[in-house]
Amino acid sequence: MSSTITARVQALGLPLEPAGGPAANYVSKVQVGDLLFVSGQVPRQGDKPAWLGRVGDTLSEEEGRQAARQAALGVLAHLADAVGDDLARVARVVRLGVFVACTPEFQRQSAVADGASDLMVEVLGEAGRHARTAVGVASLPRGVAVEVEAIIQIKP
């Protein structure tokens, strides 16, 4: 079993792109004590936003789930950056917040959020299990379908 976050992600056949910088006047991550707060991450392909639209309108539930998975890769990139890519420094994902741009009628935000939650467990094992909030919103920055934020406990 690999000891780096990057290798775990790559073993799933996924790329772990470098952690991107903030889009405005804030920071992408902040560590307070042993907690790492990762700002909302949107799905992207390179420097461009991906999975544009709203679930229940232009995107299906499964496409929303894939968007959540892609956004969670951004969270993992910031985590890898914060811990020097050392998997042993990850104590646990404490909480994920998943925001889903969707129609007012769409009620399966939790199923969409499973894309992010499942990836955390696939990459981090038991340390990836977390509390979670999944909410529907009218729109998200840059027109993306999903945004994921995280609180992660790390070891020194």
mmCIF file of C-alpha atoms in Angstrom:
data_model
loop_
_atom_site.group_PDB
_atom_site.id
_atom_site.type_symbol
_atom_site.label_atom_id
_atom_site.label_comp_id
_atom_site.label_asym_id
_atom_site.label_seq_id
_atom_site.Cartn_x
_atom_site.Cartn_y
_atom_site.Cartn_z
ATOM 1 C CA MET A 1 0.000 0.000 0.000
ATOM 2 C CA SER A 2 1.343 3.389 -1.012
ATOM 3 C CA SER A 3 2.410 5.965 1.546
ATOM 4 C CA THR A 4 1.575 9.042 -0.552
ATOM 5 C CA ILE A 5 -1.727 10.659 -1.378
ATOM 6 C CA THR A 6 -0.637 11.177 -4.981
ATOM 7 C CA ALA A 7 0.166 7.488 -5.491
ATOM 8 C CA ARG A 8 -3.201 6.457 -4.010
ATOM 9 C CA VAL A 9 -5.039 8.804 -6.380
ATOM 10 C CA GLN A 10 -2.983 7.637 -9.364
ATOM 11 C CA ALA A 11 -3.676 3.993 -8.451
ATOM 12 C CA LEU A 12 -7.350 4.807 -9.072
ATOM 13 C CA GLY A 13 -6.413 5.992 -12.557
ATOM 14 C CA LEU A 14 -6.954 9.639 -11.657
ATOM 15 C CA PRO A 15 -4.581 12.578 -11.990
ATOM 16 C CA LEU A 16 -3.753 14.710 -8.957
ATOM 17 C CA GLU A 17 -3.102 18.107 -10.450
ATOM 18 C CA PRO A 18 -1.152 20.665 -8.395
ATOM 19 C CA ALA A 19 -3.251 22.549 -5.850
ATOM 20 C CA GLY A 20 -4.644 25.677 -7.434
ATOM 21 C CA GLY A 21 -4.534 29.115 -5.904
ATOM 22 C CA PRO A 22 -7.526 31.123 -4.719
ATOM 23 C CA ALA A 23 -9.757 32.921 -7.200
ATOM 24 C CA ALA A 24 -10.033 36.088 -5.088
ATOM 25 C CA ASN A 25 -8.925 37.679 -1.804
ATOM 26 C CA TYR A 26 -8.752 34.582 0.405
ATOM 27 C CA VAL A 27 -6.428 31.627 0.904
ATOM 28 C CA SER A 28 -6.960 28.098 -0.381
ATOM 29 C CA LYS A 29 -6.198 26.439 2.929
ATOM 30 C CA VAL A 30 -5.570 27.410 6.547
ATOM 31 C CA GLN A 31 -4.170 25.267 9.325
ATOM 32 C CA VAL A 32 -5.293 25.981 12.890
ATOM 33 C CA GLY A 33 -3.714 23.608 15.381
ATOM 34 C CA ASP A 34 -4.152 20.124 13.959
ATOM 35 C CA LEU A 35 -7.068 21.095 11.698
ATOM 36 C CA LEU A 36 -6.674 21.948 8.036
ATOM 37 C CA PHE A 37 -9.501 23.976 6.515
ATOM 38 C CA VAL A 38 -9.646 23.674 2.725
ATOM 39 C CA SER A 39 -11.611 26.351 0.890
ATOM 40 C CA GLY A 40 -14.299 25.314 -1.557
ATOM 41 C CA GLN A 41 -12.884 23.453 -4.535
ATOM 42 C CA VAL A 42 -14.630 23.273 -7.876
ATOM 43 C CA PRO A 43 -14.177 20.595 -10.508
ATOM 44 C CA ARG A 44 -11.538 21.598 -13.012
ATOM 45 C CA GLN A 45 -9.579 20.326 -15.933
ATOM 46 C CA GLY A 46 -6.236 22.081 -15.779
ATOM 47 C CA ASP A 47 -6.940 25.749 -15.065
ATOM 48 C CA LYS A 48 -10.467 25.662 -16.489
ATOM 49 C CA PRO A 49 -13.681 24.933 -14.608
ATOM 50 C CA ALA A 50 -15.353 21.659 -15.575
ATOM 51 C CA TRP A 51 -18.802 20.128 -15.157
ATOM 52 C CA LEU A 52 -20.697 23.322 -15.879
ATOM 53 C CA GLY A 53 -24.461 23.507 -15.402
ATOM 54 C CA ARG A 54 -27.091 22.454 -12.907
ATOM 55 C CA VAL A 55 -27.971 18.959 -11.784
ATOM 56 C CA GLY A 56 -31.539 18.099 -12.733
ATOM 57 C CA ASP A 57 -31.363 20.485 -15.684
ATOM 58 C CA THR A 58 -28.301 20.289 -17.942
ATOM 59 C CA LEU A 59 -26.559 17.570 -15.912
ATOM 60 C CA SER A 60 -27.763 14.180 -14.670
ATOM 61 C CA GLU A 61 -27.375 12.947 -11.108
ATOM 62 C CA GLU A 62 -24.492 10.706 -12.227
ATOM 63 C CA GLU A 63 -22.754 13.641 -13.924
ATOM 64 C CA GLY A 64 -23.174 15.605 -10.686
ATOM 65 C CA ARG A 65 -21.603 12.727 -8.796
ATOM 66 C CA GLN A 66 -18.617 12.802 -11.169
ATOM 67 C CA ALA A 67 -18.360 16.576 -10.699
ATOM 68 C CA ALA A 68 -18.244 16.068 -6.923
ATOM 69 C CA ARG A 69 -15.506 13.470 -7.355
ATOM 70 C CA GLN A 70 -13.521 15.879 -9.528
ATOM 71 C CA ALA A 71 -13.931 18.725 -7.013
ATOM 72 C CA ALA A 72 -12.783 16.398 -4.204
ATOM 73 C CA LEU A 73 -9.544 15.871 -6.131
ATOM 74 C CA GLY A 74 -8.878 19.563 -5.512
ATOM 75 C CA VAL A 75 -9.332 18.997 -1.784
ATOM 76 C CA LEU A 76 -6.883 16.092 -1.927
ATOM 77 C CA ALA A 77 -4.358 18.215 -3.854
ATOM 78 C CA HIS A 78 -4.425 20.837 -1.081
ATOM 79 C CA LEU A 79 -4.171 18.138 1.562
ATOM 80 C CA ALA A 80 -1.167 16.577 -0.196
ATOM 81 C CA ASP A 81 0.466 20.006 -0.381
ATOM 82 C CA ALA A 82 -0.148 20.665 3.324
ATOM 83 C CA VAL A 83 1.287 17.339 4.552
ATOM 84 C CA GLY A 84 4.149 16.972 2.080
ATOM 85 C CA ASP A 85 2.148 14.223 0.327
ATOM 86 C CA ASP A 86 2.690 12.003 3.395
ATOM 87 C CA LEU A 87 -0.389 9.821 3.893
ATOM 88 C CA ALA A 88 0.735 8.944 7.441
ATOM 89 C CA ARG A 89 0.130 12.573 8.474
ATOM 90 C CA VAL A 90 -3.600 12.373 7.729
ATOM 91 C CA ALA A 91 -5.490 11.617 10.935
ATOM 92 C CA ARG A 92 -8.975 11.873 9.420
ATOM 93 C CA VAL A 93 -11.300 13.874 7.266
ATOM 94 C CA VAL A 94 -13.514 15.519 9.874
ATOM 95 C CA ARG A 95 -16.152 17.078 7.630
ATOM 96 C CA LEU A 96 -16.999 17.678 3.983
ATOM 97 C CA GLY A 97 -19.349 20.387 2.815
ATOM 98 C CA VAL A 98 -20.779 19.702 -0.640
ATOM 99 C CA PHE A 99 -22.745 22.346 -2.523
ATOM 100 C CA VAL A 100 -24.744 21.211 -5.541
ATOM 101 C CA ALA A 101 -26.060 23.663 -8.133
ATOM 102 C CA CYS A 102 -29.418 22.140 -9.012
ATOM 103 C CA THR A 103 -33.006 22.763 -9.908
ATOM 104 C CA PRO A 104 -35.475 23.443 -7.077
ATOM 105 C CA GLU A 105 -37.091 20.053 -7.738
ATOM 106 C CA PHE A 106 -33.861 18.044 -7.418
ATOM 107 C CA GLN A 107 -33.732 16.339 -4.018
ATOM 108 C CA ARG A 108 -30.798 13.921 -4.257
ATOM 109 C CA GLN A 109 -27.947 16.227 -3.270
ATOM 110 C CA SER A 110 -26.654 13.528 -0.928
ATOM 111 C CA ALA A 111 -26.330 11.076 -3.830
ATOM 112 C CA VAL A 112 -24.302 13.663 -5.752
ATOM 113 C CA ALA A 113 -22.136 14.330 -2.674
ATOM 114 C CA ASP A 114 -21.361 10.597 -2.486
ATOM 115 C CA GLY A 115 -18.938 11.175 -5.367
ATOM 116 C CA ALA A 116 -16.733 13.257 -3.055
ATOM 117 C CA SER A 117 -17.266 11.072 0.009
ATOM 118 C CA ASP A 118 -16.496 7.844 -1.810
ATOM 119 C CA LEU A 119 -13.257 9.274 -3.207
ATOM 120 C CA MET A 120 -12.076 10.290 0.270
ATOM 121 C CA VAL A 121 -12.567 6.734 1.526
ATOM 122 C CA GLU A 122 -11.015 5.179 -1.605
ATOM 123 C CA VAL A 123 -7.880 7.290 -1.188
ATOM 124 C CA LEU A 124 -7.583 7.619 2.601
ATOM 125 C CA GLY A 125 -9.283 4.446 3.859
ATOM 126 C CA GLU A 126 -10.882 4.721 7.310
ATOM 127 C CA ALA A 127 -9.279 8.151 7.767
ATOM 128 C CA GLY A 128 -11.457 9.316 4.877
ATOM 129 C CA ARG A 129 -14.765 8.656 6.687
ATOM 130 C CA HIS A 130 -16.319 11.942 7.736
ATOM 131 C CA ALA A 131 -19.340 13.955 8.761
ATOM 132 C CA ARG A 132 -20.937 15.747 5.817
ATOM 133 C CA THR A 133 -23.360 18.392 4.693
ATOM 134 C CA ALA A 134 -24.873 18.285 1.203
ATOM 135 C CA VAL A 135 -26.987 21.239 0.120
ATOM 136 C CA GLY A 136 -28.620 22.393 -3.073
ATOM 137 C CA VAL A 137 -27.977 25.927 -4.295
ATOM 138 C CA ALA A 138 -29.219 28.018 -7.219
ATOM 139 C CA SER A 139 -25.745 28.605 -8.673
ATOM 140 C CA LEU A 140 -22.030 28.268 -7.936
ATOM 141 C CA PRO A 141 -18.919 30.234 -8.960
ATOM 142 C CA ARG A 142 -17.867 29.993 -12.594
ATOM 143 C CA GLY A 143 -21.051 28.065 -13.409
ATOM 144 C CA VAL A 144 -19.825 24.751 -11.988
ATOM 145 C CA ALA A 145 -22.246 22.099 -10.753
ATOM 146 C CA VAL A 146 -20.502 21.236 -7.466
ATOM 147 C CA GLU A 147 -18.184 22.792 -4.884
ATOM 148 C CA VAL A 148 -16.521 20.824 -2.060
ATOM 149 C CA GLU A 149 -14.913 22.186 1.116
ATOM 150 C CA ALA A 150 -13.232 20.209 3.892
ATOM 151 C CA ILE A 151 -11.947 20.157 7.437
ATOM 152 C CA ILE A 152 -9.168 17.592 7.902
ATOM 153 C CA GLN A 153 -7.280 16.628 11.046
ATOM 154 C CA ILE A 154 -3.563 16.204 10.404
ATOM 155 C CA LYS A 155 -0.694 14.893 12.472
ATOM 156 C CA PRO A 156 2.568 16.829 13.054
#
